Amino acid sequence: MSGKRRIRVIIAKPGLDGHDRGAKVLARSLMERGFDVVYTGIRQTPDDIVRAAIEEDADVIGLSVLSGAHMYQFRRVARLMKQNKIEDVLLIGGGIIPESDRPKLARIGVSAVFGPGSSIDEISSFITSRCRRLK
Amino acid sequence: MIERAASGDRKALARVMTEIELGNDRISESLLDKLHGSFVVGITGFPGSGKSTIISGLAMELIKMGQKVGVLCVDPTSPLSGGSILGDRIRMQELSRQTGAFIRSVPTGGKKGGLGYFTVDLINALDAAGYEKIFIETVGAGQDETDIHNIADAVVMVTVPNLGDEVQAIKAGIMEIADIFVVNKADTGPADEKVKELLALGTAGRMPEVIKVVATRGEGIAGLASAIERRLQQSSMSRQERIKSRLKQLVRYHVEYRLDRYLASRDFDSMANELMSGGGIAQIISRAAGELAK
Amino acid sequence: MSNIRRALDSWERGKERAPDRFTRSGIPVKALYTPLDVGGGYVDKLGFPGEYPFTRGIHGEMYRKRLWTIREFSGYGDAIETNRRLKYLLQQGETGLSIAFDYPTLLGLDSDDELSRGEFGRAGVGISTLDDMELMFQDIPLGTVSTSMTINGPAAVIWAFYILAAEHQGVLPAGLRGTIQNDILKEYMAQKSYIFPPEPSLKLVVDTIEYSSKALPQWNPISISGYHIREAGATAVQELAFTIANGLTYVEEAVGRGLDIDDFAPRLSFFFDSSIYFFEEIAKFRAARRIWAREIRSRHNPKKERSMWMRFHTQTSGVSLTAQQPENNIVRTAIEAMAAVLGGTQSLHTNAMDEAWGLPTELAATIALRTQQIIAEESGLPDTVDPAGGSYYLEWLTDKMEEEAYAYLDRINAIGGVVKGIKSGFFQREIAESSYKYQKEVEENKRIIVGVNAHIQGKTAEIPVLKVSERYERRQISRLKEYRRNRDDQKVRQALNHIQKVAWEENLMPGIMSAAKAGATLGEIIGTMKDVWGEYREPVIF
């Protein structure tokens, strides 16, 4: 009989800003929707995050950045994912991210950006529909 | 995949663990003849007592001595949603950057007793991949955390000053609770009283070992590390015996897993089928019996 | 009263009741409030503006004599760019400067630290040295402006830079006016820009309070902030209670050091959020003044009336802004600003409409400024003191906020005070719980946010946001390297060694100032303190 591994999501805050309200609400809400959420907390480097994604064999990496440093941080994470050959992990983002940066983020492999006002249902159904293990 | 994991491929090891969590019994089985007999150290204690920080400190000491250290952090699965929040890595940032470390979060999946259903298999995966010391951080929910004692070669219970309840709870038999007691955050309250309290629960000839620690500052960690090392070396069990004792638990966990699942779904036909067909659990039992007979 | 009760009974009779309503803090709201809800005790509970318990305001004539200070944030990129923006704002009629710092600065890291990469100048200006500070205020007369600096963990160092920069302009410390936020307790609770563990952090805060009481009598050495607690998800009641608990903690620490309450309490300032649930916000401000005055009087028995004043700055709520239909944010901000004015604020920051997307553009920032000017100069709100006072609803709600805040103060007391509560995760848990609950209410459409879960329009029009050029980072790093080359390393080392030696024993301000003068950078000074005090790691709380 098969085990019941859940979709495993890393929720991380790369960089230095400590605004973890959104990340925490999302972590808890995803847990209540049946996901296994690995919460790595604030002040994470891109290396920390990618290493956690590898060891946890995560299905999704969700990054929250409110400091304006999203382009730099997301680019570093995406590059490390490629180097470690885990590009198949779904990469999504949230925070204060200008519309004009979204196409750039999409090009480096960020599948979706959820800004202020995004609903948890929207995020969780996006994850469920795009997660590699369910394909 | 297992070979690649054993050769140090972090991603392969992670995949092996996922396969285990997906219920791939073949993987669980094929790990059995690749075990080295690593030491398993259990860290238990109430949430907030500082288990993760202590593990991080202990593991850093071992890594400095050139050892490879695996860590399994068990967190509870929500009985309502089946999901979980696995938040122990936060406390292990420095450790998680070390080449010699591998940290994996483990949801209980609803299993009672403080560990997850696949914990033994995950230990085996780390063992087969060459991790010489394996730390297990239990859920930390309190008295019903009995599983760790059957699995670990040494158990450390972490307490803090100003928290009286758990001492009351364990007075039934302190030596059954843990091999070593840690009074963490010893700078925040009457730590010496706590130490005395714990010692008072010992009996002549069977005194618990109690160590004061301030994990956030690294104080007392080296002492704790050598106490654990002493304990492991004193153990009369050989490498083979350690592996075998873990195997017994593995069988128990797999049986328990199936029982819980089948009973929850009331799907007795499938349970009977699995037993009669000789696959799945039957396979694991016979394989384990073979190993145990060696 | 019995007349009113009879009339009310007959009014209520036979009325079909609409479903219950609740404030954002979860306080039930009735259909109607009457004199019966307010009760007596006018003099005790409200009194007169400028008199204890200051419910109606700390000044007798409030805005009739002097308007609130209009203070808009600025700061991004490097010191040179921020200097340009500050001069522009002064020309536009701003009356006080307000500096935001980038994350490396907030965490006491130099601009060229490995961890600073990608963060420089993004959320504010990056400052690493005394030289940076001097450049930021070049040609701005520090003897006449008042400057508010949003800095906490390394506040003592940034403040030292400022004092020395002024000295360089020929302005003595005693002539300086302004505020450093310097409220470390709320960092552990909410904003998470902490560096050291709580105990040494508190010690450092008291160092600055002590220093200002002696050398900078016109300076506010701390701005005890509910804003970030609220923005992290707390309710208005929690914001009120936790802020006052933090304030009382600082006072106790300072008194414990041997300071006279009247030597420092008049310079304590506060900083609140003003969010969209209008009356609850006004009630919060009024209750805050009353509780503070009462607690300071009963606990510390000051001789000066001013020691009991709660003077506060207000900022409209960033979290209440939506990315969808951003123009609506102008209206939200106007409502929130009115609540702050009706609540008797001493200074006000209005957010720009585009802040859910990024840093404000000049146009958006100007509209935010004009919003305040319209309230101040067109609306007539400043023409009388506490114009909303006496509303049955508002007075009832003010009492209610006070009652709920006291319930929290009792709980905080029972768990052993603020620092214990932080270490055990009490505050973090309370805040996380509220923010989760709020999110759920929005998801279930129990709370309406226009443009988000009601009155949704398809695609949001793209709005421009301010781009921070990477040029600033390169310019800063080369200046910083140059700065380090041109100093006497021997002197820097000596100054840092001194800090290390006296970190626990002496007031650190003189030591920090000597180090800054010798050319030590922010990162080096903070790094030295980290060596002594260690770094804080928070408990994991959901």
PDB file of C-alpha atoms in Angstrom, chain A residues 14-21 23-25 27-29 32-33 39 42-43 45 65-70 72-73 75-76 95-102 104 115-122, chain C residues 103-104 107 109 114-119 122-123 190-195 230-233 319 321 323-324 355-358 432-433 435-436 438-440 443 452 459 462 465 467 538 540-542:
ATOM      1  CA  PRO A  14      15.385  35.285   1.627  1.00  0.00           C
ATOM      2  CA  GLY A  15      17.286  38.436   2.447  1.00  0.00           C
ATOM      3  CA  LEU A  16      17.129  40.677   5.444  1.00  0.00           C
ATOM      4  CA  ASP A  17      13.578  41.941   5.812  1.00  0.00           C
ATOM      5  CA  GLY A  18      11.669  40.489   8.726  1.00  0.00           C
ATOM      6  CA  HIS A  19       8.087  41.059   7.587  1.00  0.00           C
ATOM      7  CA  ASP A  20       6.896  37.503   8.043  1.00  0.00           C
ATOM      8  CA  ARG A  21       3.171  38.096   8.401  1.00  0.00           C
ATOM      9  CA  ALA A  23       4.723  33.981   4.988  1.00  0.00           C
ATOM     10  CA  LYS A  24       3.341  32.763   8.295  1.00  0.00           C
ATOM     11  CA  VAL A  25      -0.294  33.133   7.362  1.00  0.00           C
ATOM     12  CA  ALA A  27       2.337  28.498   5.937  1.00  0.00           C
ATOM     13  CA  ARG A  28      -0.457  27.932   8.368  1.00  0.00           C
ATOM     14  CA  SER A  29      -3.174  28.128   5.736  1.00  0.00           C
ATOM     15  CA  GLU A  32      -4.736  23.534   7.064  1.00  0.00           C
ATOM     16  CA  ARG A  33      -5.274  22.605   3.448  1.00  0.00           C
ATOM     17  CA  TYR A  39       9.022  26.910   7.229  1.00  0.00           C
ATOM     18  CA  ILE A  42      13.607  34.919   8.078  1.00  0.00           C
ATOM     19  CA  ARG A  43      17.109  35.942   7.015  1.00  0.00           C
ATOM     20  CA  THR A  45      20.358  33.028   2.032  1.00  0.00           C
ATOM     21  CA  VAL A  65      10.305  39.362  -0.155  1.00  0.00           C
ATOM     22  CA  LEU A  66       9.119  42.793   0.955  1.00  0.00           C
ATOM     23  CA  SER A  67      12.401  44.662   0.888  1.00  0.00           C
ATOM     24  CA  GLY A  68      12.539  45.412  -2.819  1.00  0.00           C
ATOM     25  CA  ALA A  69      15.445  42.993  -3.249  1.00  0.00           C
ATOM     26  CA  HIS A  70      13.296  40.391  -5.011  1.00  0.00           C
ATOM     27  CA  TYR A  72      18.404  39.757  -6.829  1.00  0.00           C
ATOM     28  CA  GLN A  73      17.138  37.103  -4.417  1.00  0.00           C
ATOM     29  CA  ARG A  75      17.602  35.271  -9.526  1.00  0.00           C
ATOM     30  CA  ARG A  76      20.090  33.730  -7.088  1.00  0.00           C
ATOM     31  CA  GLY A  95       5.548  40.247  -1.363  1.00  0.00           C
ATOM     32  CA  ILE A  96       5.811  43.807  -2.585  1.00  0.00           C
ATOM     33  CA  ILE A  97       6.695  43.219  -6.221  1.00  0.00           C
ATOM     34  CA  PRO A  98       6.020  45.755  -8.968  1.00  0.00           C
ATOM     35  CA  GLU A  99       4.012  44.639 -11.987  1.00  0.00           C
ATOM     36  CA  SER A 100       6.874  45.578 -14.276  1.00  0.00           C
ATOM     37  CA  ASP A 101       9.202  43.047 -12.619  1.00  0.00           C
ATOM     38  CA  ARG A 102       6.823  40.137 -13.102  1.00  0.00           C
ATOM     39  CA  LYS A 104      11.365  39.306 -15.757  1.00  0.00           C
ATOM     40  CA  GLY A 115       1.088  40.099  -4.189  1.00  0.00           C
ATOM     41  CA  PRO A 116      -0.937  41.743  -1.422  1.00  0.00           C
ATOM     42  CA  GLY A 117      -4.596  40.771  -1.662  1.00  0.00           C
ATOM     43  CA  SER A 118      -3.953  37.328  -3.125  1.00  0.00           C
ATOM     44  CA  SER A 119      -6.229  34.688  -1.701  1.00  0.00           C
ATOM     45  CA  ILE A 120      -4.957  31.507  -0.111  1.00  0.00           C
ATOM     46  CA  ASP A 121      -7.313  29.448  -2.238  1.00  0.00           C
ATOM     47  CA  GLU A 122      -5.822  30.972  -5.346  1.00  0.00           C
TER      48      GLU A 122
ATOM     49  CA  TYR C 103      17.810  46.515   5.534  1.00  0.00           C
ATOM     50  CA  PRO C 104      21.575  46.227   5.810  1.00  0.00           C
ATOM     51  CA  LEU C 107      20.598  45.161  10.839  1.00  0.00           C
ATOM     52  CA  LEU C 109      25.619  45.650   8.359  1.00  0.00           C
ATOM     53  CA  GLU C 114      28.076  39.821   1.735  1.00  0.00           C
ATOM     54  CA  LEU C 115      24.600  39.700   3.305  1.00  0.00           C
ATOM     55  CA  SER C 116      23.803  43.201   2.008  1.00  0.00           C
ATOM     56  CA  ARG C 117      23.951  42.171  -1.617  1.00  0.00           C
ATOM     57  CA  GLY C 118      20.817  43.062  -3.529  1.00  0.00           C
ATOM     58  CA  GLU C 119      19.411  44.936  -0.552  1.00  0.00           C
ATOM     59  CA  ARG C 122      16.021  49.309  -1.608  1.00  0.00           C
ATOM     60  CA  ALA C 123      13.760  49.974   1.342  1.00  0.00           C
ATOM     61  CA  ALA C 190       6.682  42.077  15.101  1.00  0.00           C
ATOM     62  CA  GLN C 191       9.129  43.574  12.661  1.00  0.00           C
ATOM     63  CA  LYS C 192      12.016  41.200  13.411  1.00  0.00           C
ATOM     64  CA  SER C 193      14.869  43.620  12.731  1.00  0.00           C
ATOM     65  CA  TYR C 194      16.566  42.680  15.972  1.00  0.00           C
ATOM     66  CA  ILE C 195      20.277  42.084  16.357  1.00  0.00           C
ATOM     67  CA  ARG C 230      -0.357  46.309  14.061  1.00  0.00           C
ATOM     68  CA  GLU C 231       0.985  45.859  10.568  1.00  0.00           C
ATOM     69  CA  ALA C 232       2.202  42.391  11.530  1.00  0.00           C
ATOM     70  CA  GLY C 233      -1.418  41.469  12.072  1.00  0.00           C
ATOM     71  CA  VAL C 319      -1.344  46.759   5.094  1.00  0.00           C
ATOM     72  CA  LEU C 321      -3.539  49.305   0.899  1.00  0.00           C
ATOM     73  CA  ALA C 323      -2.488  46.178  -5.092  1.00  0.00           C
ATOM     74  CA  GLN C 324      -5.807  45.998  -6.900  1.00  0.00           C
ATOM     75  CA  GLU C 355       3.044  51.314  -1.844  1.00  0.00           C
ATOM     76  CA  ALA C 356       1.533  47.874  -2.324  1.00  0.00           C
ATOM     77  CA  TRP C 357       3.671  47.729  -5.432  1.00  0.00           C
ATOM     78  CA  GLY C 358       6.912  49.335  -4.368  1.00  0.00           C
ATOM     79  CA  ALA C 432      -0.038  35.453  14.422  1.00  0.00           C
ATOM     80  CA  GLU C 433      -3.414  34.316  15.680  1.00  0.00           C
ATOM     81  CA  SER C 435      -3.510  37.943  11.436  1.00  0.00           C
ATOM     82  CA  TYR C 436      -4.564  34.407  10.597  1.00  0.00           C
ATOM     83  CA  TYR C 438      -8.291  38.263   9.763  1.00  0.00           C
ATOM     84  CA  GLN C 439      -7.070  36.541   6.614  1.00  0.00           C
ATOM     85  CA  LYS C 440      -9.722  33.887   7.115  1.00  0.00           C
ATOM     86  CA  GLU C 443     -11.254  34.742   2.477  1.00  0.00           C
ATOM     87  CA  VAL C 452     -10.113  42.378  -3.427  1.00  0.00           C
ATOM     88  CA  LYS C 459      -7.060  43.732 -14.830  1.00  0.00           C
ATOM     89  CA  GLU C 462      -0.203  49.161 -14.442  1.00  0.00           C
ATOM     90  CA  VAL C 465       6.876  52.595  -9.294  1.00  0.00           C
ATOM     91  CA  LYS C 467      13.182  52.191  -9.599  1.00  0.00           C
ATOM     92  CA  GLU C 538      13.612  33.911  17.849  1.00  0.00           C
ATOM     93  CA  VAL C 540       9.348  29.561  16.156  1.00  0.00           C
ATOM     94  CA  ILE C 541       5.743  30.587  16.546  1.00  0.00           C
ATOM     95  CA  PHE C 542       2.709  30.231  14.323  1.00  0.00           C
TER      96      PHE C 542
END
